[in-house]
PDB file of C-alpha atoms in Angstrom:
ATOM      1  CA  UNK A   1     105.345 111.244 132.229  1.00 47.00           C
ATOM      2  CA  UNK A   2     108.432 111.577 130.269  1.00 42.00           C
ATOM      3  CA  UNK A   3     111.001 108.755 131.492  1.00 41.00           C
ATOM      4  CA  UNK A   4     114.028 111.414 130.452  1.00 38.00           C
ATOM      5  CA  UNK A   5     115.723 113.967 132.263  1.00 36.00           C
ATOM      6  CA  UNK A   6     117.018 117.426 130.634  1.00 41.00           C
ATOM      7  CA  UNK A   7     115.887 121.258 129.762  1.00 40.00           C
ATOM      8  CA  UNK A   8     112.188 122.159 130.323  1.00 40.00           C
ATOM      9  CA  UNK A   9     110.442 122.101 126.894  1.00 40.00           C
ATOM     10  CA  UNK A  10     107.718 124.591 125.377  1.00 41.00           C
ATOM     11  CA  UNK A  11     104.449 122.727 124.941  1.00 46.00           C
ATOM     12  CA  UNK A  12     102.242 123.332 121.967  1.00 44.00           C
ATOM     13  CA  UNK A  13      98.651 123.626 122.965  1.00 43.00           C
ATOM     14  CA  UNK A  14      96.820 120.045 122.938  1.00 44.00           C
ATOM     15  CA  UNK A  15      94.576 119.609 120.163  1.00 40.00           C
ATOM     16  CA  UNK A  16      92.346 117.808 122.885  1.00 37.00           C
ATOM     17  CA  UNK A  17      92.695 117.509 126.347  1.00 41.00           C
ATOM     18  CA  UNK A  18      92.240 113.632 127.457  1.00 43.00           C
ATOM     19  CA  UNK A  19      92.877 111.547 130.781  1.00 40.00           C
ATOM     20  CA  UNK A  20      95.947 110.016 131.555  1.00 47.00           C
ATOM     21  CA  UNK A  21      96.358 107.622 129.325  1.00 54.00           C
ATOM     22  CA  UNK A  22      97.071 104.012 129.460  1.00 57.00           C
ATOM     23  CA  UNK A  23      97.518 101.151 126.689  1.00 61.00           C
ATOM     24  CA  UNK A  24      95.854  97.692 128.001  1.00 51.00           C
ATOM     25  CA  UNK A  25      97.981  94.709 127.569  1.00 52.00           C
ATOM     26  CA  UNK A  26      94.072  92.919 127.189  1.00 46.00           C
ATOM     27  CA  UNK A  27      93.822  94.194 123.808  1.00 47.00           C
ATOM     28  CA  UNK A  28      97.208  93.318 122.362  1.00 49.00           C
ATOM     29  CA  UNK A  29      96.354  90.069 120.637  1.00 48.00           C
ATOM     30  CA  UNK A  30      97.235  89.876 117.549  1.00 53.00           C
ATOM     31  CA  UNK A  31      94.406  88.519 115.495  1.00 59.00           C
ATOM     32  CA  UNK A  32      94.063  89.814 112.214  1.00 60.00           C
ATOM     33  CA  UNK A  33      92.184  92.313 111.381  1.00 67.00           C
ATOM     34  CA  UNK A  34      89.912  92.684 108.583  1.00 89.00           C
ATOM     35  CA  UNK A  35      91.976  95.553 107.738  1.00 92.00           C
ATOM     36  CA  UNK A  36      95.317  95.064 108.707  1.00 94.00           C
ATOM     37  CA  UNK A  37      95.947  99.234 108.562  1.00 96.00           C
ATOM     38  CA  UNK A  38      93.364  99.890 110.922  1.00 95.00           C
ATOM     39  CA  UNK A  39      91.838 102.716 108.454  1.00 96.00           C
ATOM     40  CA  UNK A  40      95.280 104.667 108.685  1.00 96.00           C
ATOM     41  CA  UNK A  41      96.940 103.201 104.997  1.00 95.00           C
ATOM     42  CA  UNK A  42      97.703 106.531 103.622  1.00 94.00           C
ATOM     43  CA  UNK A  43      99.029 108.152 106.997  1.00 96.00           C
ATOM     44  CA  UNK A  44     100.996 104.971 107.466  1.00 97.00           C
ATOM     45  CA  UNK A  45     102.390 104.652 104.022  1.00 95.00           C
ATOM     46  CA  UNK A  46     103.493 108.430 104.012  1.00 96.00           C
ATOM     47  CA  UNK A  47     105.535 107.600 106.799  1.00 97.00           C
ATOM     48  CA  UNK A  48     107.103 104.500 105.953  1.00 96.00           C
ATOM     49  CA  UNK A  49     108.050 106.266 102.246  1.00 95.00           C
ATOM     50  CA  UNK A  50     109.378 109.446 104.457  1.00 96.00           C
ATOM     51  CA  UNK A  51     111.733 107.092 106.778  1.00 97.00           C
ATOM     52  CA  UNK A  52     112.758 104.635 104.096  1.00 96.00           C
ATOM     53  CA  UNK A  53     114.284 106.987 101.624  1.00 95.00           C
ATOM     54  CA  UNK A  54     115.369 109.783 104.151  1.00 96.00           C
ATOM     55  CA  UNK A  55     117.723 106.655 106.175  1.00 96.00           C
ATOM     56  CA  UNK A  56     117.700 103.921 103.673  1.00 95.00           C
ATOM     57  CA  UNK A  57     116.616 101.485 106.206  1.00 93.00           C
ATOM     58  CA  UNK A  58     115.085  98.393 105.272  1.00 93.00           C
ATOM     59  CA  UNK A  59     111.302  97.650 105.583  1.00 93.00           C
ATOM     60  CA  UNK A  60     111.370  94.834 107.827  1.00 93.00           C
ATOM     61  CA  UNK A  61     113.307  94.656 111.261  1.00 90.00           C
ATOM     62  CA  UNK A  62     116.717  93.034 111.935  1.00 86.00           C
ATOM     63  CA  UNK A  63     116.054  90.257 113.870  1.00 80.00           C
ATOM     64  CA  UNK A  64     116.616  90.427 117.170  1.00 69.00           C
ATOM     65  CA  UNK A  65     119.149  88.429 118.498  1.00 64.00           C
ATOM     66  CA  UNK A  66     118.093  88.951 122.359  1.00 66.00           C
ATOM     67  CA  UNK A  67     114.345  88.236 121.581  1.00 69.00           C
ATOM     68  CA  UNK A  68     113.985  85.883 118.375  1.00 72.00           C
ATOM     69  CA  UNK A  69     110.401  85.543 118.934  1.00 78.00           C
ATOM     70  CA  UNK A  70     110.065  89.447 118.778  1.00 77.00           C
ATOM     71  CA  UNK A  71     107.187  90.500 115.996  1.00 83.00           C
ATOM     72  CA  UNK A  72     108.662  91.389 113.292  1.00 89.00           C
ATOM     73  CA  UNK A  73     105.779  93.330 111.216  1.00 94.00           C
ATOM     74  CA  UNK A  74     106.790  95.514 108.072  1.00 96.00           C
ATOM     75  CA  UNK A  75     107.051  98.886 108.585  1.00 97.00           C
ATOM     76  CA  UNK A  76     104.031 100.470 107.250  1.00 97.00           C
ATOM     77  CA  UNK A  77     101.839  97.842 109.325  1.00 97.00           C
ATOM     78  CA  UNK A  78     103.749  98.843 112.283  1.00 97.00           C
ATOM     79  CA  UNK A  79     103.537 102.610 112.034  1.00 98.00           C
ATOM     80  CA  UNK A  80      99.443 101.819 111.328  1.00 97.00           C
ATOM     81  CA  UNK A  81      99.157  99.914 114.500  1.00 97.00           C
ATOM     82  CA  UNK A  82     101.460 102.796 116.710  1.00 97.00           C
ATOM     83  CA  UNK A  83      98.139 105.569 115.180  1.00 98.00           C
ATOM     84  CA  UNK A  84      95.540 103.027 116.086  1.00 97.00           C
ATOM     85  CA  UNK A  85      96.441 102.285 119.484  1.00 96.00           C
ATOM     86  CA  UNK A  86      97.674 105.621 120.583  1.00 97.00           C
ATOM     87  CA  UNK A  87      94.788 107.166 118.390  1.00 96.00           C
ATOM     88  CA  UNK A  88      96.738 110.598 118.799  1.00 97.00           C
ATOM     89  CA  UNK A  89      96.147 113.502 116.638  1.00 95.00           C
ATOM     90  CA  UNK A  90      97.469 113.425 113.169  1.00 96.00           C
ATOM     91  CA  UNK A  91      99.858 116.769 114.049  1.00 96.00           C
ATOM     92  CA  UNK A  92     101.641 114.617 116.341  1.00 97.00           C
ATOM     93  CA  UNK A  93     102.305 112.182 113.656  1.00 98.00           C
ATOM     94  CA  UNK A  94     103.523 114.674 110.620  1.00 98.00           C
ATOM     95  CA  UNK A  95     105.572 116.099 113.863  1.00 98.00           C
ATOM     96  CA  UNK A  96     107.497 113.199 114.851  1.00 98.00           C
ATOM     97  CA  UNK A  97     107.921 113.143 110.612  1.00 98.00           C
ATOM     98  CA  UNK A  98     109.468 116.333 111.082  1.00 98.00           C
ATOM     99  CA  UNK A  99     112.061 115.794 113.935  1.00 98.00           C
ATOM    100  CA  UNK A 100     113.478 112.995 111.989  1.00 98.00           C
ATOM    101  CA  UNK A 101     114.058 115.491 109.138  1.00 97.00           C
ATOM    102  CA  UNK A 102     115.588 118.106 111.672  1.00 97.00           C
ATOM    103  CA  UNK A 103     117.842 114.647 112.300  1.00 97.00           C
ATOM    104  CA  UNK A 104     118.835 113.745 108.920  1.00 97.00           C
ATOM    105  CA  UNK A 105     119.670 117.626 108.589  1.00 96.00           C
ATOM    106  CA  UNK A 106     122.139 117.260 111.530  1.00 96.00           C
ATOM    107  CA  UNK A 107     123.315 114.370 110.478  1.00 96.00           C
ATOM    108  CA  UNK A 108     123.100 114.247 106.835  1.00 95.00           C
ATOM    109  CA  UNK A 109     125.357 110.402 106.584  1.00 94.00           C
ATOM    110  CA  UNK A 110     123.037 109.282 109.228  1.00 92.00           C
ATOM    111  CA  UNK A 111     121.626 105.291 107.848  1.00 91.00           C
ATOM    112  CA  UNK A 112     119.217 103.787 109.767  1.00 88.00           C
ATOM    113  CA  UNK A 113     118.739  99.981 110.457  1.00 88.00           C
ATOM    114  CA  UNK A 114     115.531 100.123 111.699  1.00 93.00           C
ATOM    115  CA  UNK A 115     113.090 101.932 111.035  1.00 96.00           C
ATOM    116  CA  UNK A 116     110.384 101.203 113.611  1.00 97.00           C
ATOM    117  CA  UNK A 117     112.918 102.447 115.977  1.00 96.00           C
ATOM    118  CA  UNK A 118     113.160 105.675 114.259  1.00 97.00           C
ATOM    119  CA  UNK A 119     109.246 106.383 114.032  1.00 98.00           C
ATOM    120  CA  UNK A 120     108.608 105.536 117.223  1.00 97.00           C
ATOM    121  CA  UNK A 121     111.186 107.677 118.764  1.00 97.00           C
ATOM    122  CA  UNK A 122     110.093 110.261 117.313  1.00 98.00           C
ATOM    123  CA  UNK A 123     106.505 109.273 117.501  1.00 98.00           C
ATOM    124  CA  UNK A 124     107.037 109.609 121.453  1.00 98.00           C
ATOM    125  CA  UNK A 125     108.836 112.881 121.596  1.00 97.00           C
ATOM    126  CA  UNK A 126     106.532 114.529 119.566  1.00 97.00           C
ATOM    127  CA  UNK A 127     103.443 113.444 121.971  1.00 97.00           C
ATOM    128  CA  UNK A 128     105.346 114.503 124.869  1.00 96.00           C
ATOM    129  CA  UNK A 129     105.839 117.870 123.557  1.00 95.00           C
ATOM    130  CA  UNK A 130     102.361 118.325 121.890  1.00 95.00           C
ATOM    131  CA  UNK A 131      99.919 116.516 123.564  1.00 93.00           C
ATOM    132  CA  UNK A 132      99.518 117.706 127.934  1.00 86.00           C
ATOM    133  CA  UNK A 133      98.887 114.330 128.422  1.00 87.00           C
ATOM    134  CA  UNK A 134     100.405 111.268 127.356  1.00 87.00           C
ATOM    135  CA  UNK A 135     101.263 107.511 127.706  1.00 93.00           C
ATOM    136  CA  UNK A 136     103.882 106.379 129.741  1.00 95.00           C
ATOM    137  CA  UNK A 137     106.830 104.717 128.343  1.00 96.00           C
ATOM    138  CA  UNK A 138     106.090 101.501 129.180  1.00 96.00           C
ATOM    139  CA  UNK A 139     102.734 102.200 127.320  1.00 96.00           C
ATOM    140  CA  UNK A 140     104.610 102.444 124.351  1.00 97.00           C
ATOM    141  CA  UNK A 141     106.511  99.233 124.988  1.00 94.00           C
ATOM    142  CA  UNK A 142     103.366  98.094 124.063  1.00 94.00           C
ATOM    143  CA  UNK A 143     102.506 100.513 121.298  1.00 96.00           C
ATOM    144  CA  UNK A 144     105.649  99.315 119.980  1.00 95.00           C
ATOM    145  CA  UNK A 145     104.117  95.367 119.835  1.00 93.00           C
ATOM    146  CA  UNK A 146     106.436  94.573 121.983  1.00 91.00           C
ATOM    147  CA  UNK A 147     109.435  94.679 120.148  1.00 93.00           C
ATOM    148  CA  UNK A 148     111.918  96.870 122.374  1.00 93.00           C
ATOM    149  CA  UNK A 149     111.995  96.231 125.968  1.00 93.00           C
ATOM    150  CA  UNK A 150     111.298  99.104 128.682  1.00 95.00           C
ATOM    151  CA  UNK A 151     114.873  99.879 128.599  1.00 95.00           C
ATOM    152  CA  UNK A 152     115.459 100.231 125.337  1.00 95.00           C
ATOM    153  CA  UNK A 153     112.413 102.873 125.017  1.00 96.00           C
ATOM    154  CA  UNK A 154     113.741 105.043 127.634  1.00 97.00           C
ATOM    155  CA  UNK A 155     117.145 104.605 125.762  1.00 97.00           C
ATOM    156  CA  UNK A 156     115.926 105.138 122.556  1.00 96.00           C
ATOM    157  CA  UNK A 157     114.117 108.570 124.512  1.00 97.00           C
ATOM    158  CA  UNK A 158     117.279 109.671 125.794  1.00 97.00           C
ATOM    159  CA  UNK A 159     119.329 109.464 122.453  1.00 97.00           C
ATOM    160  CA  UNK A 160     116.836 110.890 120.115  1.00 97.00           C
ATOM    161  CA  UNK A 161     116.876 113.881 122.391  1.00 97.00           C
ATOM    162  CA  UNK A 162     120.664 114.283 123.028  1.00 97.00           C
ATOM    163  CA  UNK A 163     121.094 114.261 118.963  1.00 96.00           C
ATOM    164  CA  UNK A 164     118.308 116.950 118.907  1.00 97.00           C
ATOM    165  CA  UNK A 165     120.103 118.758 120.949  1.00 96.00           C
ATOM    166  CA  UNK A 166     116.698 118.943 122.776  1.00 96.00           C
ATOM    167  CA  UNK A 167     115.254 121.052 119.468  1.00 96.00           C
ATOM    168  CA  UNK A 168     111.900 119.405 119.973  1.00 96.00           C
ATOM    169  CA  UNK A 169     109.369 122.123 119.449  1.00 95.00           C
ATOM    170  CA  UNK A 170     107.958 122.414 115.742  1.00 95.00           C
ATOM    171  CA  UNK A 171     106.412 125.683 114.619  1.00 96.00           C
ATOM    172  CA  UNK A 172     102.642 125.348 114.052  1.00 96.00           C
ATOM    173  CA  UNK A 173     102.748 126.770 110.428  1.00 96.00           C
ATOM    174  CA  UNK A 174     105.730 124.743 109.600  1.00 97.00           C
ATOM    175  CA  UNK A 175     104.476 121.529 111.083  1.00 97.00           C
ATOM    176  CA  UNK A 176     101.357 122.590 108.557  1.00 96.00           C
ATOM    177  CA  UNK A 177     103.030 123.190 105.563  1.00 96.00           C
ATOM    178  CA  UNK A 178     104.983 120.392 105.859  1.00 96.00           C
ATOM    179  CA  UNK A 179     102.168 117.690 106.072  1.00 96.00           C
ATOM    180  CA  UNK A 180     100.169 119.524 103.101  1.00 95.00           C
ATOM    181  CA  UNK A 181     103.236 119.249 101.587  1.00 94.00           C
ATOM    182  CA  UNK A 182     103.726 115.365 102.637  1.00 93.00           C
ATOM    183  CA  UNK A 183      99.647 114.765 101.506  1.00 92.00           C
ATOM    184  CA  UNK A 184     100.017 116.400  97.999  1.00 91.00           C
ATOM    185  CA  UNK A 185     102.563 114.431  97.346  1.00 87.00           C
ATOM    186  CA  UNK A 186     100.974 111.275  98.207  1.00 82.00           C
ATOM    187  CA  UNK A 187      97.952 112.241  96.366  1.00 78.00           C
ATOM    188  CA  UNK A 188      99.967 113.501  93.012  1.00 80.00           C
ATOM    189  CA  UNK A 189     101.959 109.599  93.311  1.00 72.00           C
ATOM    190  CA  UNK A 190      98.374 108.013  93.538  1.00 68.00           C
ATOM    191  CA  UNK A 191      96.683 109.380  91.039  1.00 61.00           C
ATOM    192  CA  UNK A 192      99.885 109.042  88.513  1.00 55.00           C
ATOM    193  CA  UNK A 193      99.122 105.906  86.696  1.00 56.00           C
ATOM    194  CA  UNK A 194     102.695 103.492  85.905  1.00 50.00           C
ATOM    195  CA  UNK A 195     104.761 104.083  82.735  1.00 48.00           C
ATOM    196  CA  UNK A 196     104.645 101.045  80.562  1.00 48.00           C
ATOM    197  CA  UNK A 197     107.620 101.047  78.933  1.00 47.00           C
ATOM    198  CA  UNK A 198     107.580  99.029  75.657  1.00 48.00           C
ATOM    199  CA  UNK A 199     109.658  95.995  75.473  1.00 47.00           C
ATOM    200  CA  UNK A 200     113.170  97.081  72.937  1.00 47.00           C
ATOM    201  CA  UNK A 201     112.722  94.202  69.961  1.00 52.00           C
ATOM    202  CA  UNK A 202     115.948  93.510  69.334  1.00 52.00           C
ATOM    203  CA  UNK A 203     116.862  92.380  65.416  1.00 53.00           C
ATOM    204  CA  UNK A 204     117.401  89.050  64.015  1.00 58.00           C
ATOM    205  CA  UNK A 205     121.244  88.297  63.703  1.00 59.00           C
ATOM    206  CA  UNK A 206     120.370  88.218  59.797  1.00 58.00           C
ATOM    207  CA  UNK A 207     118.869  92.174  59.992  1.00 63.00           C
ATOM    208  CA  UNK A 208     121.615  92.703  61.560  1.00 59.00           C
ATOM    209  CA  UNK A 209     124.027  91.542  58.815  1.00 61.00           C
ATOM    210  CA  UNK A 210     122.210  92.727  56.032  1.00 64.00           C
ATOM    211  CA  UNK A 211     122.325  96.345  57.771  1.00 65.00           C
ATOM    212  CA  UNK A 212     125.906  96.052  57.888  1.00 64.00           C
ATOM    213  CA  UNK A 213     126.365  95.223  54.325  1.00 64.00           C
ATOM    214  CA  UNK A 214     124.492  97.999  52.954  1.00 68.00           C
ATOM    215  CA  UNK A 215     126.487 100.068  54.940  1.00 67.00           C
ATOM    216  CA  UNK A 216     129.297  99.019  53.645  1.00 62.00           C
ATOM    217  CA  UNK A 217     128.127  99.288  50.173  1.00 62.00           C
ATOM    218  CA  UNK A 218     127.123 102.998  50.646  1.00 65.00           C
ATOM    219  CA  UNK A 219     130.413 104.110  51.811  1.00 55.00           C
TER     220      UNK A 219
END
């Protein structure tokens, strides 16, 4: 159901095989949750930490200055809320984690201003090429809580793939190693407890003059 137009792509075999699939506008209210990460905090953190230092882009959205009432959620919230609506499997995530990477590598200057719009470009490429079935792109208008327009999914589609180069696929053993690789290292950071660093006691202008003096009697 791919709204974009260009070489056939190899599929990776489906870790499930599900209907077509459809996001209901019914259950996009926006009451808050008791948990407000939807049971995906360490997924959705990973990602946020992998986006935000690979394109220095901010945590929060620009605003938009076509829709000013657009959400504008931070950016681990909204990648938790993209895994609990599409409920897809967590390859597809690490995946879409892995094509921005192949990105960054092509375009190693690349800065990003948004990073909501990075994950979830990638987010939908890599369900298109993993999963046989998927949502349509105006399904992940609403994945996206609304905050690009129709249009600007099937652009942001079509320009993720053209800097690709259509290099879509991710090896299976790859696309393992590199979400052990991803989990470790969220696990090591966790478990790491903060350096306190003890305050530096400066001396009292006094100490400090009678240092110099006896300095200058020594020599």
């Amino acid at each position: 159901m791919a709204a974009v137009s260009g070489p056939s792509v190899a599929r990776h075999p489906s870790p499930y095989k599900r209907p077509t699939q459809k996001v209901s506008r019914s259950s996009t209210s926006h009451t808050a949750p008791a948990d407000p990460y939807y049971g995906h905090e360490s997924t959705s953190k990973i990602c946020t930490n992998f986006v935000t230092h690979l394109f220095a882009c901010p945590e929060l959205p620009p605003i938009s200055t076509t829709n000013p009432t657009a959400p504008s959620p931070r950016l681990d919230l909204f990648i938790a809320y993209a895994l609990h609506r599409t409920r897809l499997h967590p390859s597809v995530t690490f995946a879409a984690l892995y094509l921005l990477r192949r990105l960054k590598a092509r375009f190693p200057a690349a800065r990003g201003s948004s990073g909501h719009r990075l994950f979830i470009s990638a987010f939908m490429l890599a369900s298109k090429v993993i999963c046989d079935d998927t949502y349509s792109n105006k399904s992940w208008s609403i994945v996206g809580q609304g905050m690009f327009a129709l249009r600007e999914i099937n652009q942001m589609e079509r320009e993720m793939c053209s800097y690709l180069e259509w290099q879509l696929n991710v090896e299976p053993t790859a696309l393992k190693e590199f979400e052990e690789k991803h989990r470790r290292l969220c696990h090591r950071q966790r478990r790491t407890p903060p350096v306190l660093l003890r305050p530096h006691r400066r001396s009292s202008p006094v100490a400090r003059l009678r240092h110099r003096l006896q300095r200058l009697h020594r020599g």
